[in-house]
XYZ file of C-alpha atoms in Angstrom:
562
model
C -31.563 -8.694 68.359
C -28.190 -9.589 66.336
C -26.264 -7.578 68.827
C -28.121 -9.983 71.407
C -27.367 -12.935 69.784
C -23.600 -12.425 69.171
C -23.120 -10.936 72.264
C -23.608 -14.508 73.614
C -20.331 -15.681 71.790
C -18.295 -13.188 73.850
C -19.768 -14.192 77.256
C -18.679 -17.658 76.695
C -14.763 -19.353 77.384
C -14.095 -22.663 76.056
C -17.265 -23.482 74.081
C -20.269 -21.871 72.275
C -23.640 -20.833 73.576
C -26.582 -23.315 74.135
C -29.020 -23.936 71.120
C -31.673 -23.557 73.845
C -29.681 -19.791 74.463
C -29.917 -18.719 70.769
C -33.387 -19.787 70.855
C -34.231 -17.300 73.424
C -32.411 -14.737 71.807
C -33.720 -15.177 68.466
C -37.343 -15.664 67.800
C -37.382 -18.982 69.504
C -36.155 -21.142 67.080
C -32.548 -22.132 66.608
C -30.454 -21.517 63.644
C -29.331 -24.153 60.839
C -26.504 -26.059 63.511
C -23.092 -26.519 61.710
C -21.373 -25.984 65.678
C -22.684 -29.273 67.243
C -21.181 -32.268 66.324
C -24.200 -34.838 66.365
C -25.393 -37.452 64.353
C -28.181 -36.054 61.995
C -29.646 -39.152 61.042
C -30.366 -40.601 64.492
C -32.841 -41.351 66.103
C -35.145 -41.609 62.621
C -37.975 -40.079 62.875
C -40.405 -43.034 63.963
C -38.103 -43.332 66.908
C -38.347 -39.697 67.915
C -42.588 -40.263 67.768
C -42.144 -43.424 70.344
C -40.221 -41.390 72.549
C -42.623 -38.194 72.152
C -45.820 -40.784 72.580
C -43.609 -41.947 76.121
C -43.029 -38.457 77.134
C -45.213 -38.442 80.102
C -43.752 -41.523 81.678
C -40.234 -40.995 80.706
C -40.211 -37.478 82.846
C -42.557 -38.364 85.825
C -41.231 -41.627 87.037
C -37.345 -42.660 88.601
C -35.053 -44.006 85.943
C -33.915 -47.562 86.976
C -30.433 -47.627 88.953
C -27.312 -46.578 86.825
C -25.973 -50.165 87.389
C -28.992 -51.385 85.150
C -28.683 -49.097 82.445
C -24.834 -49.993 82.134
C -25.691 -53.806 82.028
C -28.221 -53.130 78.941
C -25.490 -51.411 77.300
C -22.944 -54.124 77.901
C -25.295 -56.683 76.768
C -25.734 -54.389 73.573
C -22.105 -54.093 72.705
C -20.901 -56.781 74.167
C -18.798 -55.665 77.072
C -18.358 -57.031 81.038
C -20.018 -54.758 83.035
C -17.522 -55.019 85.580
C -15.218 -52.796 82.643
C -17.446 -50.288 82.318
C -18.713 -46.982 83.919
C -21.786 -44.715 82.313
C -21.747 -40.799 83.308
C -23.855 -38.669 82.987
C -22.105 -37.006 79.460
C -18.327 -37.808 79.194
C -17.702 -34.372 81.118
C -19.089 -36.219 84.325
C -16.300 -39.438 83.592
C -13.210 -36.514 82.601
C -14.423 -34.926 85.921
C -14.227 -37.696 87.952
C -10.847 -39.467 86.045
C -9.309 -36.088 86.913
C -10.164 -35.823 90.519
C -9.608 -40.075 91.124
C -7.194 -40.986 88.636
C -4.562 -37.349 87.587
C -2.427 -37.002 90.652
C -0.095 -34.209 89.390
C 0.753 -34.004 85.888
C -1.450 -34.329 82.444
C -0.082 -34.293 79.020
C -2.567 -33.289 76.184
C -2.214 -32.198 71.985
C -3.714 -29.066 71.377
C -5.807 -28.159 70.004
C -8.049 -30.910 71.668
C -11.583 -30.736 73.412
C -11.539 -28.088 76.118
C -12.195 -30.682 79.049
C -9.016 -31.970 78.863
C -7.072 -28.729 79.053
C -9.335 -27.381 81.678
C -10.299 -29.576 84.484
C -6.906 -30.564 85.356
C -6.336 -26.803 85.400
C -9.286 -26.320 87.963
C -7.951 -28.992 90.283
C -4.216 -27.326 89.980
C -2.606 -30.345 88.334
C 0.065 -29.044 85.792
C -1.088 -29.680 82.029
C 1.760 -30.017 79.366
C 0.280 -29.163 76.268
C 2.051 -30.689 73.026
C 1.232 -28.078 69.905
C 0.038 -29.546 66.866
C 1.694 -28.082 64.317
C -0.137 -26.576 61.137
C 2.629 -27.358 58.834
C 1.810 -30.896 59.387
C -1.815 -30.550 59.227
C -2.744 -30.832 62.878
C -1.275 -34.446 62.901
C -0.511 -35.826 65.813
C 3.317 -37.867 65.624
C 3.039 -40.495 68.408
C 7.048 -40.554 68.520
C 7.467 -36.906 69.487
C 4.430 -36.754 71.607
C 6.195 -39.712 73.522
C 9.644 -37.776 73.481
C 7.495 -34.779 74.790
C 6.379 -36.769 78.054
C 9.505 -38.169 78.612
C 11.080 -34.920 78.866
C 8.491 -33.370 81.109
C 7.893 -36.010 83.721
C 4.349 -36.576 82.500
C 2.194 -38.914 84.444
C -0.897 -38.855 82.278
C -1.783 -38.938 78.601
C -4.182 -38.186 77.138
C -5.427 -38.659 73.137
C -8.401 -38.143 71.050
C -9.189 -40.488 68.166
C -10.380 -38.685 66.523
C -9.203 -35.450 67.086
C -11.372 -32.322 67.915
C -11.522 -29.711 65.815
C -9.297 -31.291 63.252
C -10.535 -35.020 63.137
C -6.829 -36.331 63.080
C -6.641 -39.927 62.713
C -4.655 -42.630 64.809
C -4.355 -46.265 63.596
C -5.269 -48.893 66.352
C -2.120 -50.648 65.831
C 0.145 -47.047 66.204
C -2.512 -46.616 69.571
C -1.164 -49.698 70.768
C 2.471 -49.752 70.308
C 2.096 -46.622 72.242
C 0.307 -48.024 75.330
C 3.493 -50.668 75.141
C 6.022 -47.659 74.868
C 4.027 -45.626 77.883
C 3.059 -48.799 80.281
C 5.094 -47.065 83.421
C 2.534 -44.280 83.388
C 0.199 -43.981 85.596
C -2.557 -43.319 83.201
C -3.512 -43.122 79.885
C -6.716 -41.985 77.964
C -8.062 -42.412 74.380
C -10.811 -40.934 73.990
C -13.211 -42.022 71.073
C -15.975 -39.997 71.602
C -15.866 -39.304 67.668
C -14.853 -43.109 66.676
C -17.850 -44.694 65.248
C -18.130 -41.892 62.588
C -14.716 -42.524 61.121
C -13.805 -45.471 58.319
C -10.185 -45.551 57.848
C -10.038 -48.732 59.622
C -12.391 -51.579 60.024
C -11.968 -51.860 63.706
C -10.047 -48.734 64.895
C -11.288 -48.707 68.913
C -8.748 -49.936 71.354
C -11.529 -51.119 73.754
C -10.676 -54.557 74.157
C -6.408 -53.936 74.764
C -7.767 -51.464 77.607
C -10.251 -53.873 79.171
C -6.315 -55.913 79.788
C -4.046 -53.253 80.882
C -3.464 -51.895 84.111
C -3.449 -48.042 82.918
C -5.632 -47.388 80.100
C -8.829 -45.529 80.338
C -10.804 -45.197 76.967
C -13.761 -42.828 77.140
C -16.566 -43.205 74.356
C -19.812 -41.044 73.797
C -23.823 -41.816 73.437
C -25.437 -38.587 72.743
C -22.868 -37.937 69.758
C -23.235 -40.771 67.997
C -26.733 -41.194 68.766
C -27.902 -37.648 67.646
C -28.905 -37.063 71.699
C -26.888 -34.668 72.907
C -29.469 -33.296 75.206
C -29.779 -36.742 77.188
C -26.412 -36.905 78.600
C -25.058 -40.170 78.169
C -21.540 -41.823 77.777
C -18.984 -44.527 79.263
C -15.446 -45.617 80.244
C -13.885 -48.998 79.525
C -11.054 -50.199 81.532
C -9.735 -53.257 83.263
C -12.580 -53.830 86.373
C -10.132 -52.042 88.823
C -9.979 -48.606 87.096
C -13.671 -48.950 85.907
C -14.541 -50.020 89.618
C -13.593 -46.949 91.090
C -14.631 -44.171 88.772
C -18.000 -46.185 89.331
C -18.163 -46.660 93.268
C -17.814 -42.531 93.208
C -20.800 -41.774 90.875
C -24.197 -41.110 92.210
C -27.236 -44.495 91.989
C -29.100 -42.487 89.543
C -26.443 -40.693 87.754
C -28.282 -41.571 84.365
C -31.689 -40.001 83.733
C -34.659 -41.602 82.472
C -34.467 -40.383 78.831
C -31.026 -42.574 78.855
C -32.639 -45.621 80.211
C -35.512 -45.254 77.125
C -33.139 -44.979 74.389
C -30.190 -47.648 75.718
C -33.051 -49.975 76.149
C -34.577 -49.493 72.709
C -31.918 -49.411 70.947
C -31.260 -53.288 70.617
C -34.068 -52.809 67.978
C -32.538 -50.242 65.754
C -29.167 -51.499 65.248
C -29.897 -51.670 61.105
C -31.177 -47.901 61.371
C -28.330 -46.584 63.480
C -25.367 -48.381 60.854
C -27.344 -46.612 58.327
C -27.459 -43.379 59.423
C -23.064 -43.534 60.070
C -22.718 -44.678 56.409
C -24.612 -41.745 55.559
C -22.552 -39.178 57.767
C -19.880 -40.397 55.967
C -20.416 -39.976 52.653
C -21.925 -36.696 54.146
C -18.602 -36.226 54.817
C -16.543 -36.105 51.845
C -19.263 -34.510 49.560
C -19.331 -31.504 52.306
C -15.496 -31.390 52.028
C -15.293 -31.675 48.464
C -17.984 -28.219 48.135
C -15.749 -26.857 51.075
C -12.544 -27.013 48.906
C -14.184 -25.643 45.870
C -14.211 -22.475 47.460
C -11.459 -20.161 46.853
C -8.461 -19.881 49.723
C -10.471 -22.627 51.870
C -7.928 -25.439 53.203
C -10.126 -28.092 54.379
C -8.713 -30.093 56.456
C -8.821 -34.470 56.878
C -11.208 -35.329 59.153
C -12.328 -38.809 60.444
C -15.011 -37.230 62.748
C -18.578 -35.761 61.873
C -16.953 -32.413 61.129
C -14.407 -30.530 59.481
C -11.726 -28.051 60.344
C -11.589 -25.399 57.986
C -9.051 -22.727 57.696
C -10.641 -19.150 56.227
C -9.259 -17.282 53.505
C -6.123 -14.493 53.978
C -8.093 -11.478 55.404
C -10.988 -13.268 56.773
C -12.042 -13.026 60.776
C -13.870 -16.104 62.222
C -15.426 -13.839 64.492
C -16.947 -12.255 62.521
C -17.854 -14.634 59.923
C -19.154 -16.616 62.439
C -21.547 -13.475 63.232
C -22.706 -12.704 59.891
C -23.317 -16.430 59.171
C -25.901 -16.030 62.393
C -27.140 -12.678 61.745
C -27.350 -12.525 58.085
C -28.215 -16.324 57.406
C -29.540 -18.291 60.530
C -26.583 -20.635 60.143
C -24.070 -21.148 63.343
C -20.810 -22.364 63.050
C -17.802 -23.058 65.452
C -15.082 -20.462 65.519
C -12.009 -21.912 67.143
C -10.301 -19.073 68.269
C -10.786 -19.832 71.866
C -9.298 -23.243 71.472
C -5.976 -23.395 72.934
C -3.362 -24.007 70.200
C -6.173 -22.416 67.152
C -6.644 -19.280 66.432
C -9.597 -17.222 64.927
C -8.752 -18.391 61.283
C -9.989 -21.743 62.016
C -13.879 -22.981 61.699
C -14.934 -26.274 62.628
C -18.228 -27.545 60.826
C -20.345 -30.245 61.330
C -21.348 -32.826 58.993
C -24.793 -32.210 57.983
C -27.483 -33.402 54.937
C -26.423 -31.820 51.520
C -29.558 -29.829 51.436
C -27.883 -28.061 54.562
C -24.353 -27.826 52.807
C -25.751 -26.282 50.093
C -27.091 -23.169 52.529
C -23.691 -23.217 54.425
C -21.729 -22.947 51.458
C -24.358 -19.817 49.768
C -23.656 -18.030 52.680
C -19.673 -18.800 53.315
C -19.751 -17.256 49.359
C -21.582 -14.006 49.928
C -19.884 -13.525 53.654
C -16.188 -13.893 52.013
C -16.363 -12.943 48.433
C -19.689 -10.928 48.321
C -21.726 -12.301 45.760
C -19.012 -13.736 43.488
C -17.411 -16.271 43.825
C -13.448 -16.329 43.567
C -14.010 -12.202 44.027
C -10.801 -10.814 46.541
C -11.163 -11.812 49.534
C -12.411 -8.608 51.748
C -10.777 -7.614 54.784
C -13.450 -8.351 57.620
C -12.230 -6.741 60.473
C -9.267 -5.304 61.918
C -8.069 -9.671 63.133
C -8.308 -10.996 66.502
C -5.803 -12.351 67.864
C -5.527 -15.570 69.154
C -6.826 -15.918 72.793
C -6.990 -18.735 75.220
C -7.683 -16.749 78.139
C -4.482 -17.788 79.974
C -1.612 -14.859 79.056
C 1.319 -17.173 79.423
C -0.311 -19.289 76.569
C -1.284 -16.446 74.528
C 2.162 -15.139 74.441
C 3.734 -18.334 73.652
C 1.497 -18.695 70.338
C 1.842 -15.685 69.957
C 5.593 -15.626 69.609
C 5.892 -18.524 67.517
C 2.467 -17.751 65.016
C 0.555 -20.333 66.305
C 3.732 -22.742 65.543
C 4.062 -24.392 68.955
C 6.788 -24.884 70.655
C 9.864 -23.381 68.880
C 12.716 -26.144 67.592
C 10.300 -29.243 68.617
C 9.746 -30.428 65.371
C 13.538 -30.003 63.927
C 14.862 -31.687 66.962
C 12.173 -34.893 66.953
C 13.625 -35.129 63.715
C 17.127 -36.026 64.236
C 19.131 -33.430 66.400
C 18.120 -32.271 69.332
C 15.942 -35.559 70.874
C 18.765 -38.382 70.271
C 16.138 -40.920 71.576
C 14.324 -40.102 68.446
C 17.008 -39.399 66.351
C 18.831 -42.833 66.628
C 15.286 -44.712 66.586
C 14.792 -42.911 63.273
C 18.172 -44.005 62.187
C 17.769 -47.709 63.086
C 14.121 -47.684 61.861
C 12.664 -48.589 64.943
C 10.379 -45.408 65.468
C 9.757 -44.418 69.292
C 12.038 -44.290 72.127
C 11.893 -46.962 74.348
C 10.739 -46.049 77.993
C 14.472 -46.515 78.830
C 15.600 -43.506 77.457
C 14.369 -41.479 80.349
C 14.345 -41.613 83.768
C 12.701 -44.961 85.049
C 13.250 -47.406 87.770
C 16.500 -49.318 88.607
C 14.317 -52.189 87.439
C 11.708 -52.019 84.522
C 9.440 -55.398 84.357
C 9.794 -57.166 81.015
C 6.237 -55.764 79.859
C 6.867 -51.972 79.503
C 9.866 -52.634 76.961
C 9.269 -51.263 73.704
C 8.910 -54.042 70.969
C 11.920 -53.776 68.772
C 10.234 -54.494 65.430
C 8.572 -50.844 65.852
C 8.953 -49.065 62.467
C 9.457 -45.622 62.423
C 6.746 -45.342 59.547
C 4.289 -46.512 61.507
C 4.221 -43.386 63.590
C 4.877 -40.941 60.788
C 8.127 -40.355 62.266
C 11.062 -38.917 60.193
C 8.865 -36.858 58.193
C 6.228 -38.851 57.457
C 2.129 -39.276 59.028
C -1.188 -40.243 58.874
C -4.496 -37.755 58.693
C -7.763 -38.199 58.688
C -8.937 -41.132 56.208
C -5.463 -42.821 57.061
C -4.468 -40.177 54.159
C -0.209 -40.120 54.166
C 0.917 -36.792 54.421
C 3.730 -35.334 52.650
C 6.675 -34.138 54.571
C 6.149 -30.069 55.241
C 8.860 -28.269 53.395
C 12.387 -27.882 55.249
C 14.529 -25.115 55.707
C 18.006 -25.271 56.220
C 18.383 -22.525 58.402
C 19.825 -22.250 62.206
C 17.289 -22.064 64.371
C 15.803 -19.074 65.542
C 16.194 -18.580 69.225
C 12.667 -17.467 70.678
C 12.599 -16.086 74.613
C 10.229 -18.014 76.138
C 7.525 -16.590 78.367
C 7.426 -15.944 81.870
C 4.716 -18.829 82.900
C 2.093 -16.686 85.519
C 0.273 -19.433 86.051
C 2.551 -22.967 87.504
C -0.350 -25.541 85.885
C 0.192 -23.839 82.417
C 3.416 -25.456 81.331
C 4.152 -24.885 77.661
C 7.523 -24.137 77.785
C 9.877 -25.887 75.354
C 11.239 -29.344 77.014
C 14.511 -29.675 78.251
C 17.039 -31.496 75.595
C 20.033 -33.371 76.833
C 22.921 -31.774 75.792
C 25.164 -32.415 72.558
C 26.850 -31.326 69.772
C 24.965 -29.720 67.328
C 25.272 -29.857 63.188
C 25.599 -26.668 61.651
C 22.899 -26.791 60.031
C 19.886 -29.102 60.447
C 16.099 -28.984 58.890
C 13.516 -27.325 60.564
C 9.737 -27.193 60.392
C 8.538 -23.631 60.185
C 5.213 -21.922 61.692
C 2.705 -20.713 58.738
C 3.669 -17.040 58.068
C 0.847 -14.478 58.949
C -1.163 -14.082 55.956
C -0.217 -17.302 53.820
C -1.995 -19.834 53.362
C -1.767 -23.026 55.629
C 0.834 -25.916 53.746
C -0.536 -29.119 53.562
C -4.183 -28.860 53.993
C -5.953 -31.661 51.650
C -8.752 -31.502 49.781
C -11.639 -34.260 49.829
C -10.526 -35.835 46.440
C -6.560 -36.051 48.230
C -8.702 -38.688 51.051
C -10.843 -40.443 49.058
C -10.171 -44.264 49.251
C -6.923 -43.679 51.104
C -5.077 -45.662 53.866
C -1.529 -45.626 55.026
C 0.870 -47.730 53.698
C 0.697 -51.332 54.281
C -2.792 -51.165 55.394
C -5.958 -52.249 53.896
C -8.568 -50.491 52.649
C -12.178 -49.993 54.741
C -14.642 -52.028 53.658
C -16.909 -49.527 51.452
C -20.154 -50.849 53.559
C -18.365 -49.367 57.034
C -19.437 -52.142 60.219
C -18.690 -55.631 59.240
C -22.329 -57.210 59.623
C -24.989 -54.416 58.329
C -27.585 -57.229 59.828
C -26.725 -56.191 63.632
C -25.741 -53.744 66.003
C -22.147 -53.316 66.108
C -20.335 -53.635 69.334
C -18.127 -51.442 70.720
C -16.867 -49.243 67.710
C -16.925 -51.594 64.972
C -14.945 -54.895 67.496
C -17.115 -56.888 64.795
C -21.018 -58.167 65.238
C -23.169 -58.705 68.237
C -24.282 -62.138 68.805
């Protein structure tokens, strides 16, 4: 049966089994779920008996027309239905922004959610993937990620807010100045399918700047925030244009009837569903706090409804991920199939502490035996990292999972002069100038000059998860190594290190190193190291999370509903 169960795991690519799978497998109930990143507390359980007393009707009869369903939801959160499109899961919208809306060329950090990688791969459009770097703890720097398109010719962006696995955390007003910096692309995506869990910022979603500009797509989910992953529910907001033609391509009844029950009910548990995010959170950082109490664990920032979690020296996520199934009817994510992760990486989900207290029993006796702080045991022989795609796996592989070798020395002052002189002058990222652009550039897509650099995180400095500051990774002052770079097999699969204009070069100049094999990870934060942070020069979260506790919140936390 346990060879059954794991054997599952291996039979899989980008993402884990079904529940309904392990179920089948098992003795026909699921295990403990720390891999699914839903909302525990939601529906409560009076709602799930009104939906169970409607089951009949809700399966036997047509759902209304999508167009219906979206103009409930609008009324809910308070958005023109002309801006928005509802799929049928956000995988339906990526689909369908991909085949509409990506003509050639995709840039996305990694590691990110599979989708995005992925489906531009399956359509042939070339994906640039921009490594998030350990040493920095997974934080995505808006400035280099903007030098990084510049230099390939990206025509799409793409960003999740948070970040999956890692929950990484972008301010709104960083988001923005970005969309300024990028306006001559022809798209760009933030997707904030994890958004209404995080509390960094009173009102972090960008919603209302996309709903105005001609290229910005922001994708948010139902079923994750809702608890209802099953249903299949989600939408797009963007100016009528962009939202008008992802629409006029999906099908009249795109959304099932199980959507239509819960969009139209909700309007009466708007108290019930604030309640049950407050309680994810503070979920949150007592799961993270038990997490880093455990000896060699780097727990990660996180502004999502999980945590990334790198394992002790010596420990296999395969097979901890196994033994937590076999041995304690607990499943967890093991993110060695994510590109730019590696099998030393876990990603759990926020659940109740009754829950975390089972997780973290079994974590103990998987990695230390019985004791706790015993040595670490050598589980297996170590997988290595694997996206599937050799080109990719040889790049990591050569630089330890570091990403692209010399990126983050030369963002920081020699080898990107964009960056370096904004750095210098304090004005943080490159203006769209700096790389090739029309003869004429209209007055909109120039970069604001009173961009600060430490807005971005840029000479050394960022934001994680709870808008936490980050240290600056040690530096080295070292030349930089010179690593071959891999024969790509596959055109779409473009990792390679981006071209740098030629200049002369210091003797010696500070570089960001990859994580040696076998230490552990620099600059992973406990829960205590988050706790009531922001960045500098912005203000706390309010500690009661949505503005008006009263109503339903409209789209992620824009203020109250009338």
């Amino acid at each position: 049966m346990a060879d059954n169960v794991t054997s599952l795991f291996r039979s899989t690519a980008a993402h884990s089994p079904s529940m309904a799978a392990l179920a089948r497998e098992s003795d026909g109930t699921g295990p403990v779920d720390f891999c699914i990143p839903c909302n525990p507390y939601f529906p409560t359980p009076a709602m799930m008996d009104t939906m169970s007393a409607r089951l009949r009707d809700i399966i036997t009869f047509y759902p209304s027309s999508a167009d219906t369903i979206t103009a409930e939801l609008c009324n809910l959160l308070q958005l023109p239905p002309q801006a928005v499109a509802m799929g049928n899961g956000s995988t339906e919208l990526i689909t369908w922004i991909d085949h509409l809306l990506v003509r050639e060329s995709l840039a996305v950090p990694v590691p990110t959610f599979g989708r995005w990688t992925d489906q531009p791969m399956e359509t042939g459009k070339r994906v640039d993937m921009f490594p998030l770097q350990e040493s920095s703890g997974f934080n995505l720097d808006l400035a280099q990620y903007a030098e990084f398109i510049r230099a390939r010719g990206t025509r799409v962006a793409v960003i999740c807010n948070p970040n999956n696995p890692d929950g990484g955390f972008l301010h709104k007003h960083a988001l923005v100045q970005f969309m300024d910096a990028m306006a001559d692309l022809d798209l760009i995506i933030i997707d904030e399918s994890f958004l209404e869990f995080a509390d960094a910022e009173a009102e972090p979603s960008v919603v209302q700047e996309a709903m105005i500009r001609p290229n910005v797509i922001v994708l948010r989910s139902l079923g994750k925030n809702f608890g209802l992953h099953g249903i299949r529910f989600g939408y797009m907001v963007a100016n009528p244009s962009l939202a008008g033609r992802v629409r006029s391509m999906l099908p009249k009844w795109n959304l099932n009837a199980f959507a239509e029950y819960v969009v139209f009910m909700l309007k009466e548990h708007g108290q019930e569903y604030m309640q049950s995010l407050h309680q994810v959170r503070r979920d949150r950082l007592d799961m993270a706090s038990q997490l880093s109490a455990l000896p060699g664990l780097t727990v990660y920032p996180s502004q999502g409804n999980f945590l990334f979690v790198r394992l002790p020296v010596g420990a296999e996520g395969t097979v901890v991920r196994d033994r937590m199934l076999t041995e304690h009817r607990i499943l967890i994510r093991e993110c060695g199939n994510k590109i730019g992760s590696s099998s030393r990486f876990v990603r759990l989900v926020v659940r109740p502490q009754v829950d975390v207290r089972r997780l973290v029993s079994g974590l103990e006796q998987v990695l230390y035996g019985t004791r706790r702080g015993a040595a670490v045991p050598e589980l297996g022989s170590g997988m290595n990292y694997s996206s599937g795609t050799a080109a990719v796996d040889r790049l990591v592989s050569a630089t330890n999972g570091g990403g692209m070798p010399g990126l983050a020395a030369q963002a920081l002052g020699t080898g990107m002069p964009g960056l370096a002189a904004a750095a210098a002058a304090g004005t943080g990222m490159p203006t769209p100038m700096q790389a090739p652009m029309p003869a004429q550039m209209p007055a909109a897509m120039q970069m604001p000059a009173a961009m600060s650099a430490q807005s971005y995180g840029g000479a050394g400095q960022s934001y994680g998860g709870a808008g936490m500051q980050m240290q600056q990774a040690p530096m080295q002052q070292q030349q930089p190594q010179q690593v071959p770079q891999p024969q790509m097999q596959q055109p779409q699969m473009q990792m390679q290190q981006p071209p740098v204009p030629q200049q002369p070069q210091p003797q010696q100049m500070g570089q960001q190193q990859p994580t040696p094999s076998g230490v552990p990870a620099r600059n992973g934060l406990t829960a205590a190291q988050v706790r009531g942070t922001t960045g500098p020069g912005l203000a706390p979260a309010p500690a009661t999370g949505w503005p008006a506790a009263q109503s339903w919140p409209n789209a992620a936390g824009m203020g109250q509903a009338g």
